[in-house]
Tab-separated table of C-alpha atoms in Angstrom:
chain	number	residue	atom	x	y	z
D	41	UNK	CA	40.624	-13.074	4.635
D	42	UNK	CA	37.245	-11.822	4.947
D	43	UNK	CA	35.568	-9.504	2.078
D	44	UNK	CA	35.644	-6.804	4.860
D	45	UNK	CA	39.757	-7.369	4.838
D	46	UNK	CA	39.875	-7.824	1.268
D	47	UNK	CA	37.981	-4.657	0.539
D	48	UNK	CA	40.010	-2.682	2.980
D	49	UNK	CA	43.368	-3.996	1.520
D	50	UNK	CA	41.651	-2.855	-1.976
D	51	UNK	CA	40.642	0.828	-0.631
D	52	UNK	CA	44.242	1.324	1.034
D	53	UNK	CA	45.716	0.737	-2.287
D	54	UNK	CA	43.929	2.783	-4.622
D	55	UNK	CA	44.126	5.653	-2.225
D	56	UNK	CA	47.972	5.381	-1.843
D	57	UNK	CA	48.277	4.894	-6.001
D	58	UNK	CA	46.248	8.284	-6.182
D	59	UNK	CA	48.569	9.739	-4.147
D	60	UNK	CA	51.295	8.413	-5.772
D	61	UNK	CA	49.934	9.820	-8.977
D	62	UNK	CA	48.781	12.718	-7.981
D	63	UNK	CA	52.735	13.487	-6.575
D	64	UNK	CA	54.001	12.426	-9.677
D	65	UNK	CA	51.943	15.596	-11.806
D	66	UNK	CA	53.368	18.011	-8.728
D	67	UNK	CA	56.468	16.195	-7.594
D	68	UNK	CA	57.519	19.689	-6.386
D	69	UNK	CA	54.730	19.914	-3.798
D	70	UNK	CA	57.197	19.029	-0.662
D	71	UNK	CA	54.212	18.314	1.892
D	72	UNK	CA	52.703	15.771	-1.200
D	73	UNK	CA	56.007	14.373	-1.286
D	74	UNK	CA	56.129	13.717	2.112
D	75	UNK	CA	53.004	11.478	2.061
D	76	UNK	CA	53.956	9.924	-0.626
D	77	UNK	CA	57.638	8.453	0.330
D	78	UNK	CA	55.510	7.962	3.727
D	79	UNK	CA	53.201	5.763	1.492
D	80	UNK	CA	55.747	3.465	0.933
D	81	UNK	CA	57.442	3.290	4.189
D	82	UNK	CA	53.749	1.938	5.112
D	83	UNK	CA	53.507	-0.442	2.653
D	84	UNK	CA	57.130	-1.644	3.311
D	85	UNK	CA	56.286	-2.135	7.108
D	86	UNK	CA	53.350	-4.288	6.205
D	87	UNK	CA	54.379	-6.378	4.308
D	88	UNK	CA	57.824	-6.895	6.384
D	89	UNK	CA	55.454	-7.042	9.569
D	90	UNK	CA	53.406	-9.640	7.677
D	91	UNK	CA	56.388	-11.812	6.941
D	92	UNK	CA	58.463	-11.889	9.799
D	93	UNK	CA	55.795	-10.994	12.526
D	94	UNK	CA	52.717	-11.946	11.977
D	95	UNK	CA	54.059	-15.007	9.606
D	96	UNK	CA	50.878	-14.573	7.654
D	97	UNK	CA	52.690	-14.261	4.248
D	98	UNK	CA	55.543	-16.159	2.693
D	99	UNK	CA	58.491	-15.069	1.326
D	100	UNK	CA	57.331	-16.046	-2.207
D	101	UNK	CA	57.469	-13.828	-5.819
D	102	UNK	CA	53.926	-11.733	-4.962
D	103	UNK	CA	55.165	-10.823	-1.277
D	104	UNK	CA	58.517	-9.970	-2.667
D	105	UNK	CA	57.768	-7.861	-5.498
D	106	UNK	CA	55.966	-4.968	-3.304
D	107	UNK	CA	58.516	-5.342	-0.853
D	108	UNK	CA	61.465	-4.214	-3.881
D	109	UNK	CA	58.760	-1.601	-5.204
D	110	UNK	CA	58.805	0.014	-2.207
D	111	UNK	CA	62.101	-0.190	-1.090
D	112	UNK	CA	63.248	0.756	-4.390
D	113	UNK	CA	60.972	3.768	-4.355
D	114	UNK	CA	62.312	4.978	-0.796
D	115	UNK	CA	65.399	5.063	-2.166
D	116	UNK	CA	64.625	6.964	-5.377
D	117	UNK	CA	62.018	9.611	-3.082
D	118	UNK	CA	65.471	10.035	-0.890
D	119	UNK	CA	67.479	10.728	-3.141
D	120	UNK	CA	65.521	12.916	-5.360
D	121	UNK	CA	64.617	14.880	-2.221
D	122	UNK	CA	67.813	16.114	-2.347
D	123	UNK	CA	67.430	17.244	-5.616
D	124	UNK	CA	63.995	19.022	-4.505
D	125	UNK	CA	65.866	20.865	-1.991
D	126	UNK	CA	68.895	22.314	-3.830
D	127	UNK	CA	66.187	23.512	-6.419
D	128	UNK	CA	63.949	25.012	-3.406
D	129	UNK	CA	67.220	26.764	-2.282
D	130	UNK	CA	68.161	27.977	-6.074
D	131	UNK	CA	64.363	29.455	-6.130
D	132	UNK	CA	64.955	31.035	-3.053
D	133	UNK	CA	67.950	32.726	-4.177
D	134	UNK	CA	66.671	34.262	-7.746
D	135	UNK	CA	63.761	35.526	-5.641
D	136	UNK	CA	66.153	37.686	-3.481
């Protein structure tokens, strides 16, 4: 890894933990929670790619943890975005 790579790497992730943040303050904003569970899809296909494709990275503790972070966090985003739309519909309904 070059310093090029490394600061790359470093911009990609503070940009995707703003979002993250930034969702979790208005976690009702659908098209913010949209990038954000696509966030994680991203990071999940990276480091997946850069295990079993590229074979840059090991399957060691600091490849794995990001790998259950964002799995774990797909799962959570998909299920709570049912939750987000039964309330959308429920809002929908008072308003009428």
């Amino acid at each position: 890894v070059n310093g090029l790579q490394a600061r790359t790497f470093g911009v990609w992730t503070l940009l995707s933990s703003v979002i993250r943040c930034l969702c979790a303050i208005d976690i009702r904003n659908r098209t913010l929670y949209y990038t954000t569970l696509f966030t994680f899809f991203l990071a999940l296909v990276h480091f997946l790619s850069e295990v079993f494709i590229y074979h840059t990275a090991a399957l060691t503790i600091g490849v794995m943890a990001p790998l259950m972070v964002a799995s774990f966090s797909i799962l959570g985003m998909l299920i709570g975005l049912q939750y987000l739309e039964v309330e959308a519909l429920s809002q929908n309904k008072k308003k009428n």
